[in-house]
Coordinates of C-alpha atoms in Angstrom, one line a residue:
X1 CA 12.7 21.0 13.1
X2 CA 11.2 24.1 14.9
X3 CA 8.5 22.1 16.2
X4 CA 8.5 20.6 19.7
X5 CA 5.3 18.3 18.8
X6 CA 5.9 15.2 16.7
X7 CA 5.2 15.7 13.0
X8 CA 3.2 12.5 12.2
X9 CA 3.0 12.2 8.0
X10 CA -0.7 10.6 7.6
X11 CA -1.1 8.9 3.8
X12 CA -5.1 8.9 2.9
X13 CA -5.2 5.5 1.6
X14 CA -7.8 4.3 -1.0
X15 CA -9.8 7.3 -1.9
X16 CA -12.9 5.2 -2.3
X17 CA -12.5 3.9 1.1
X18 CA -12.4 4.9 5.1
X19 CA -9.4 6.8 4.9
X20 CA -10.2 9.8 5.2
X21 CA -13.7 9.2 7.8
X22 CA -10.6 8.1 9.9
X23 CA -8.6 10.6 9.8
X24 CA -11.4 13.4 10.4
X25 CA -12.6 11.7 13.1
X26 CA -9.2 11.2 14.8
X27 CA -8.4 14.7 14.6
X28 CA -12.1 15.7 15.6
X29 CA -11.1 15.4 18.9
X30 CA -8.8 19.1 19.8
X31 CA -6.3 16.8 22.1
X32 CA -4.5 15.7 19.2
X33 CA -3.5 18.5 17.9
X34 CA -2.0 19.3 21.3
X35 CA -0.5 15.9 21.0
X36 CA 1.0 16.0 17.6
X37 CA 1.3 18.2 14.2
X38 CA -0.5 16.2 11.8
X39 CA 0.4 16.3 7.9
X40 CA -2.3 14.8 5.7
X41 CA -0.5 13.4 2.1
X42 CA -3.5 13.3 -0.1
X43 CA -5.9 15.5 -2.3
X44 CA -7.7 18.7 -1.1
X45 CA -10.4 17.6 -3.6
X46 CA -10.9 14.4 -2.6
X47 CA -10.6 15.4 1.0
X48 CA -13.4 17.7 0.4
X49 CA -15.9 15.5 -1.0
X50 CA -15.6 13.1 1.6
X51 CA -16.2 15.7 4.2
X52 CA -19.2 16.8 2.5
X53 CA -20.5 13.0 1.8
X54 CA -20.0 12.5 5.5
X55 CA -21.6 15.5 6.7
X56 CA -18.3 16.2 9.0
X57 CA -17.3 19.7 10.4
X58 CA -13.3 19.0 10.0
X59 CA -11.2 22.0 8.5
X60 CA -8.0 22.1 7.3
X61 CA -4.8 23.9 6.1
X62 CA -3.8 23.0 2.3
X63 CA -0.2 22.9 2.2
X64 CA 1.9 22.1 -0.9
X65 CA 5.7 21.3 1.2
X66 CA 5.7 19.5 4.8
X67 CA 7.9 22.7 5.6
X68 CA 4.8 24.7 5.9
X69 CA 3.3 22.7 8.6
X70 CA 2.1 24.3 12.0
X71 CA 1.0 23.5 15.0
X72 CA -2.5 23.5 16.3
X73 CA -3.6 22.6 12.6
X74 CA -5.0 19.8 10.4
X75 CA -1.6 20.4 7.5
X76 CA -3.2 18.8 4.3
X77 CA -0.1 18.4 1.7
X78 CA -1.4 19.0 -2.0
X79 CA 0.4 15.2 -3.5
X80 CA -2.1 15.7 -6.5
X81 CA -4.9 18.0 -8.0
X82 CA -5.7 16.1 -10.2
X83 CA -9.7 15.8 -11.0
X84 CA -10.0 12.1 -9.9
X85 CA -13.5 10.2 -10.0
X86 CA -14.5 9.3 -6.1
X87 CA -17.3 6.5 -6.0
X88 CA -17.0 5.7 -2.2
X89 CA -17.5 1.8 -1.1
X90 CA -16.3 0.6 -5.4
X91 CA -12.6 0.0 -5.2
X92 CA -10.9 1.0 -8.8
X93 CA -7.3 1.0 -9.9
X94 CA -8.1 5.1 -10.1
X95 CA -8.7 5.2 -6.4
X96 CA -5.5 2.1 -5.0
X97 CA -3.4 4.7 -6.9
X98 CA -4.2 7.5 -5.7
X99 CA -3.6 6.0 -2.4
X100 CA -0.3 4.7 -3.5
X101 CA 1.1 8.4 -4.7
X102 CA 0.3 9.5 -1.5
X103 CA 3.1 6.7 0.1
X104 CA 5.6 7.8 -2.3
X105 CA 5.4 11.6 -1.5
X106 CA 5.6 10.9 2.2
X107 CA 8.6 8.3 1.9
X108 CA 10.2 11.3 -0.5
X109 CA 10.0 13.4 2.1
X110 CA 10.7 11.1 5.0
X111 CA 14.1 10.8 3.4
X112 CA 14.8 14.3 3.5
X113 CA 13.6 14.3 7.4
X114 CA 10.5 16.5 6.7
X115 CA 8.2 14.5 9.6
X116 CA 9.0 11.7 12.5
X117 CA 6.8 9.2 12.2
X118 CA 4.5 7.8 9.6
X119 CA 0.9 6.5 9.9
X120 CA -1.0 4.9 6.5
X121 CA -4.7 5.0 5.8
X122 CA -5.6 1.6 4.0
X123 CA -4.8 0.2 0.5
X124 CA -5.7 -3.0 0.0
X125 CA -5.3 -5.8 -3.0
X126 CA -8.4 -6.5 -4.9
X127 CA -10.0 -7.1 -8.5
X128 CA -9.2 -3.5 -9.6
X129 CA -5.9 -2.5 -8.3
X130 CA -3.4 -5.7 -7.6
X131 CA -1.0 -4.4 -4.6
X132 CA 1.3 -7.0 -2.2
X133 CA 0.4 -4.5 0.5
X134 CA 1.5 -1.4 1.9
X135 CA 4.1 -3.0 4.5
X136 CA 6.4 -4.8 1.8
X137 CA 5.7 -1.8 -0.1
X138 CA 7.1 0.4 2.4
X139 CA 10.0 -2.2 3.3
X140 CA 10.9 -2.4 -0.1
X141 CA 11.0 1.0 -0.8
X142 CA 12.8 2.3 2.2
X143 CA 16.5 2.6 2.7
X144 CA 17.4 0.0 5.1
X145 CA 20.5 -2.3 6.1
X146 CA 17.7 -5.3 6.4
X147 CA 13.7 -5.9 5.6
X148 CA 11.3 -5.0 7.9
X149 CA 8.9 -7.8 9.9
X150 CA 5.2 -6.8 10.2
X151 CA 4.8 -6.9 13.9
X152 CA 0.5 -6.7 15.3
X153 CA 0.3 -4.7 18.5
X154 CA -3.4 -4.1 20.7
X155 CA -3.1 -3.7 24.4
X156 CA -3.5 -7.9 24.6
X157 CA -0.5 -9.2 22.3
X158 CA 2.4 -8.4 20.3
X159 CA 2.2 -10.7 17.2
X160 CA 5.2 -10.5 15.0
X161 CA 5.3 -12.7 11.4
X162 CA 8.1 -15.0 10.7
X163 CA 7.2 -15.1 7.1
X164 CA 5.7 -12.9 4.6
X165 CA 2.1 -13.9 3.0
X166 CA 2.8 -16.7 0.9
X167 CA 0.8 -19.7 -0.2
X168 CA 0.6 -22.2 3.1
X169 CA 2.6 -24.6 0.8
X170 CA 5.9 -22.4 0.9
X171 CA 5.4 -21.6 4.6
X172 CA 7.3 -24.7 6.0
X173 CA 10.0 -24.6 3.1
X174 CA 10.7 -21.1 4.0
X175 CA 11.1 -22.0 7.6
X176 CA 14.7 -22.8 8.4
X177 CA 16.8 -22.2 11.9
X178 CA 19.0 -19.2 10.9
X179 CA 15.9 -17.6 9.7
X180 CA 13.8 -18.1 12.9
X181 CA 17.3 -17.1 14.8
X182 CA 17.3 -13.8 12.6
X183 CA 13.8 -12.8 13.0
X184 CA 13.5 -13.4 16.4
X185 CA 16.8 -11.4 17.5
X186 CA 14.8 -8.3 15.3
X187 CA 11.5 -8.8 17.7
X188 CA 13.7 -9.2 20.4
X189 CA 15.4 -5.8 19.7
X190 CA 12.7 -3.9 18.8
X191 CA 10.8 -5.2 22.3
X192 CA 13.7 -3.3 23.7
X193 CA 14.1 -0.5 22.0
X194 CA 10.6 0.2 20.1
X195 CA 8.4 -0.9 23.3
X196 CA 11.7 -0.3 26.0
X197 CA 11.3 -4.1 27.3
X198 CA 14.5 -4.4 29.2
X199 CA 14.6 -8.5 29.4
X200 CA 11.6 -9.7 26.8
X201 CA 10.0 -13.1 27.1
X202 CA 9.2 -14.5 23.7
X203 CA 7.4 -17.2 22.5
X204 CA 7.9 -19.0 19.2
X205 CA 4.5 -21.0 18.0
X206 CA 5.0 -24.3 15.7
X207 CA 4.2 -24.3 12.3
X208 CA 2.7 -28.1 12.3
X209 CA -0.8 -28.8 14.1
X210 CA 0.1 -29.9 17.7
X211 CA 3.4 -28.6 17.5
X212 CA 4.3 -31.8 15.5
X213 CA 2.8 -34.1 18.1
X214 CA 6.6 -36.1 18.4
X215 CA 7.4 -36.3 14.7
X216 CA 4.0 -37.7 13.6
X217 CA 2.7 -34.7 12.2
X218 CA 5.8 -32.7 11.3
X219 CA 10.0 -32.7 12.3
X220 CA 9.6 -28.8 12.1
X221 CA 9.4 -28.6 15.4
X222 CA 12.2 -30.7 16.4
X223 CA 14.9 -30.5 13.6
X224 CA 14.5 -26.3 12.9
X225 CA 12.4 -24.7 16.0
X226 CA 13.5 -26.3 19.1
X227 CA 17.4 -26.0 18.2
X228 CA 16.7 -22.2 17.3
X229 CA 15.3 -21.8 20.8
X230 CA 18.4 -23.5 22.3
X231 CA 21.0 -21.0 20.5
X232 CA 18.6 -18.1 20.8
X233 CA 18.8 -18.8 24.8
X234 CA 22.9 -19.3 24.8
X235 CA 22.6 -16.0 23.1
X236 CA 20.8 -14.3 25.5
X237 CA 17.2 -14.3 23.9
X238 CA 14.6 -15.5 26.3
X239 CA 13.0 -17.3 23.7
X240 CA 10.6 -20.9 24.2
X241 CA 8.5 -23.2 22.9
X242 CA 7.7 -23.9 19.9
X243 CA 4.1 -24.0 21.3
X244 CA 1.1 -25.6 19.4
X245 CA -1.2 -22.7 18.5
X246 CA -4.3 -23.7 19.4
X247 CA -3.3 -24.2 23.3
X248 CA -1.1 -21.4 23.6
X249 CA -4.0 -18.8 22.7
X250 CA -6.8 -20.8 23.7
X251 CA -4.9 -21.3 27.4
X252 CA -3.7 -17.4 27.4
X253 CA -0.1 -18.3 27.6
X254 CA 0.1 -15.3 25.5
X255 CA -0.5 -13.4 28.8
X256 CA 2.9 -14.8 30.0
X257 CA 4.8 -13.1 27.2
X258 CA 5.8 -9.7 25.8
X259 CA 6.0 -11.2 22.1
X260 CA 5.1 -13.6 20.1
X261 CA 6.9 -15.2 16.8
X262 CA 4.0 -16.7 14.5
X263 CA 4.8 -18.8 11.3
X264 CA 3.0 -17.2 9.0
X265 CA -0.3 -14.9 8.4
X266 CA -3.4 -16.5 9.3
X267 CA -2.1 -18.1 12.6
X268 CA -0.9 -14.8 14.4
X269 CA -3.1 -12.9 12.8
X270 CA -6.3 -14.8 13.2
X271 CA -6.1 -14.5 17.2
X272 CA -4.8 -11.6 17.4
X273 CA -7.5 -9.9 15.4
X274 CA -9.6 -12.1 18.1
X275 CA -8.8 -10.2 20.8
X276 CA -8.7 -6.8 19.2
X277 CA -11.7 -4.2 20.6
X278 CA -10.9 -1.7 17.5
X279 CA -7.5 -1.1 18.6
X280 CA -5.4 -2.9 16.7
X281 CA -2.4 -1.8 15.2
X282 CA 0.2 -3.0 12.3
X283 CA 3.9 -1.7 12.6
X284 CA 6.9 -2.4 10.8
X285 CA 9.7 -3.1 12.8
X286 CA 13.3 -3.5 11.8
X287 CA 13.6 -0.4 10.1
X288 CA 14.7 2.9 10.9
X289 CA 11.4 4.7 9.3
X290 CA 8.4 4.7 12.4
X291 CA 5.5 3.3 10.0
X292 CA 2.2 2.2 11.6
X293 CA -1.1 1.5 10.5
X294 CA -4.8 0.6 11.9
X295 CA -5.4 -2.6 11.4
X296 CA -8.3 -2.5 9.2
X297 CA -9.5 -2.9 5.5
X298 CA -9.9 0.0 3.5
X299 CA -13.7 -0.5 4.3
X300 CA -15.5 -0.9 0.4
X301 CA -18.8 -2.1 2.4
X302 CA -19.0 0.8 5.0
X303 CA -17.5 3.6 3.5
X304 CA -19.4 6.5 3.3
X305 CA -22.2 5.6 5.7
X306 CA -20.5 7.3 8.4
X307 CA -20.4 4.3 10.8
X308 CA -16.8 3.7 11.0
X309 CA -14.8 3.7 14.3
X310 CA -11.8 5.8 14.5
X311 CA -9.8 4.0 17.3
X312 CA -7.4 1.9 15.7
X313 CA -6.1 4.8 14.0
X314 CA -6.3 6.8 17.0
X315 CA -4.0 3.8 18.5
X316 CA -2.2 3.5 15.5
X317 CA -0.8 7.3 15.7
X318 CA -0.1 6.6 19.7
X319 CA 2.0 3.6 18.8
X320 CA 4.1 5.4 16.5
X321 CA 4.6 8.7 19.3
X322 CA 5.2 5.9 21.6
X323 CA 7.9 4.1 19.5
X324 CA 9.5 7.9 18.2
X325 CA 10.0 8.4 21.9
X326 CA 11.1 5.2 23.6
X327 CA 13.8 5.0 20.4
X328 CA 15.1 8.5 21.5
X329 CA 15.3 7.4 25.0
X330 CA 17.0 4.1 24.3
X331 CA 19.3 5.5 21.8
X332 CA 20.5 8.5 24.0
X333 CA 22.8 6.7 26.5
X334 CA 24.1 4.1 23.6
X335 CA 25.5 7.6 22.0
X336 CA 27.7 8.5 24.8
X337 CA 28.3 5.3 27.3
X338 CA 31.2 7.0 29.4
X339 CA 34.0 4.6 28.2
X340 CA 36.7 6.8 30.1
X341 CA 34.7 6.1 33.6
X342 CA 34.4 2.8 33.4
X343 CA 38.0 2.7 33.1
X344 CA 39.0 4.8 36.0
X345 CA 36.2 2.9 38.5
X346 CA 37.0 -0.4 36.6
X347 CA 33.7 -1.9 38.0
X348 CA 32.3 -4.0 35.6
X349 CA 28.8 -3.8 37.3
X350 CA 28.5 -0.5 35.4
X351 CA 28.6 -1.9 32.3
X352 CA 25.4 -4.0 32.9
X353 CA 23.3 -1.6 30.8
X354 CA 25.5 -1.7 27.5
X355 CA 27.3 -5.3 28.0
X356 CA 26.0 -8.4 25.3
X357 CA 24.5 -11.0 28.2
X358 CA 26.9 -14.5 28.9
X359 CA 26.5 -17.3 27.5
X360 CA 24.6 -19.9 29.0
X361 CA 28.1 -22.0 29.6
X362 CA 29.8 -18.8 30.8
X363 CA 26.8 -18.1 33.6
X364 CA 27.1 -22.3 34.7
X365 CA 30.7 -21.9 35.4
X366 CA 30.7 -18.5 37.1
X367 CA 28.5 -20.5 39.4

């Protein structure tokens, strides 16, 4: 690509929702252009009449190719033309579909390496348009050795999801060591690479109500989450707990760590949404594609009225700059680790930075 500044690919979500009041009013400030070359998937139409309902001075380039992007601009990619009925705030399966062509164009062209990073508007499930969400979407439509986790990021927390949402009922049945193990190696990882954490400090919360209270409540805790924290740490994971839920947020332990592994939605999400000012932000990690997203609904009841607040997507399109660049940076040495040198100076202390950590046995006896 020609262009120095990140191409961020921006999908406009439900077109009877905020999508587009949040993307007008992110790039109503001139610094983000300077910051990044923004490429709108949606409908010049539709684009249109929500700048005119909105009574917002935004302009824009229509494109019909992410090749024809430029700098300095607002790039609006033509992914329909279609005449398409807009009734802002009344979600319709019109409108969730119109949202969800925009997603396929951008991961069409994501695959051909048109843009860097991805950022989606919201979709949402409701009475008119049934949709499991735009992150399994993504993760299921994506090219990838393994699924993605949805990981929620504000300048408090890092919340990451050991399960997807499922009824409570399946949650603990879903649960088992070698999953907890897996996910939490892919948080760990991603802390490191995605956020450039060198030695992350995770904690894992219980999925039974006082973290089991000894058995009484649940053997979750003891037979599947404390024995997953014990080969987590032989493998070099600083991972503890599991912590009851209530106490770890209510006490800030959160504070204390650089991620957090919750069960399942409404307990990581719940707080974490708690401590968000408007800045809260849903990524995917564990896949190669950068996707965020502002944490937000597609905004039925406000949108429209103009009274919507464009930070989290503001934060969401920082997060994904942020996590384009630290991956560059992490990845660059791992490409050539001067194998040769290490050879010729045989001092293992060089190899700190690419070596797998020893085993907790291995670090006792060295002792």
């Amino acid at each position: 690509m020609e262009d120095k500044r990140i191409r961020v690919a921006i999908t406009h979500g439900d077109t009877n929702g905020i999508g587009y009041e949040l993307i007008f009013k992110t790039f109503d400030n001139q610094g983000m252009l300077e910051l990044c070359t923004p490429i709108i998937y949606g409908s010049p139409k539709v684009a249109t009449y929500h700048r005119k309902a909105l009574g917002l001075e935004c302009n824009f380039s229509i494109i019909s190719k992410a090749e024809d992007a430029r700098e300095g601009r607002i790039n609006l990619l033509t992914v329909f033309d279609d005449e398409i009925k807009v009734d802002l705030g009344n979600p319709t399966e019109e409108s969730g579909t119109a949202g969800l062509r925009a997603v396929d164009r951008a991961l069409e062209d994501y695959s051909k390496g048109l843009f860097d990073v991805l950022v989606t508007a919201p979709i949402e499930n409701n009475e008119a348009f049934h949709f499991s969400g735009q992150s399994r979407y993504i993760e299921d439509h994506i090219d990838a050795a393994g699924k993605g986790i949805s990981m929620f990021v504000n300048n408090n927390v890092r919340v990451a999801l050991a399960t997807r949402n499922i009824p409570l009922r399946q949650v603990a049945d879903t649960i088992s060591k070698a999953a907890i193990i897996d996910k939490c190696k892919c948080l760990h990882d991603s802390l490191r690479r995605d956020f450039r954490i060198s030695n992350p400090r995770i904690a894992i919360l219980a999925v039974n109500p006082k973290a089991g209270d000894n058995g009484l409540i649940g053997l979750e805790e003891k037979e599947v989450l404390a024995p997953a924290v014990e080969d987590l740490f032989v493998d070099g994971v600083k991972a503890f707990g599991p912590y009851a839920a209530d106490e770890f947020f209510s006490e800030r332990l959160y504070s204390q760590f650089d991620g957090v592994l919750a069960m399942y939605y409404d307990q990581g999400i719940t707080p974490f949404r708690s401590l968000s000012l408007d800045d809260g932000v849903s990524f995917i990690m564990g896949i190669p594609l950068v996707c965020t997203s502002p944490d937000l609904s597609a905004g039925f009841g406000v949108a429209g009225k103009g009274q919507v607040d464009a930070n989290a997507m503001r934060q969401a399109i920082y997060t994904a700059i942020d996590i384009f660049r630290h991956r560059k940076e992490y990845d660059e040495p791992m490409a050539n680790p001067l194998q040769k040198l290490y050879k010729e100076k045989k001092d293992e202390s060089e190899k700190v930075r690419f070596n797998i950590p020893k085993k907790k046995e291995e670090q006792g006896s060295a002792q």
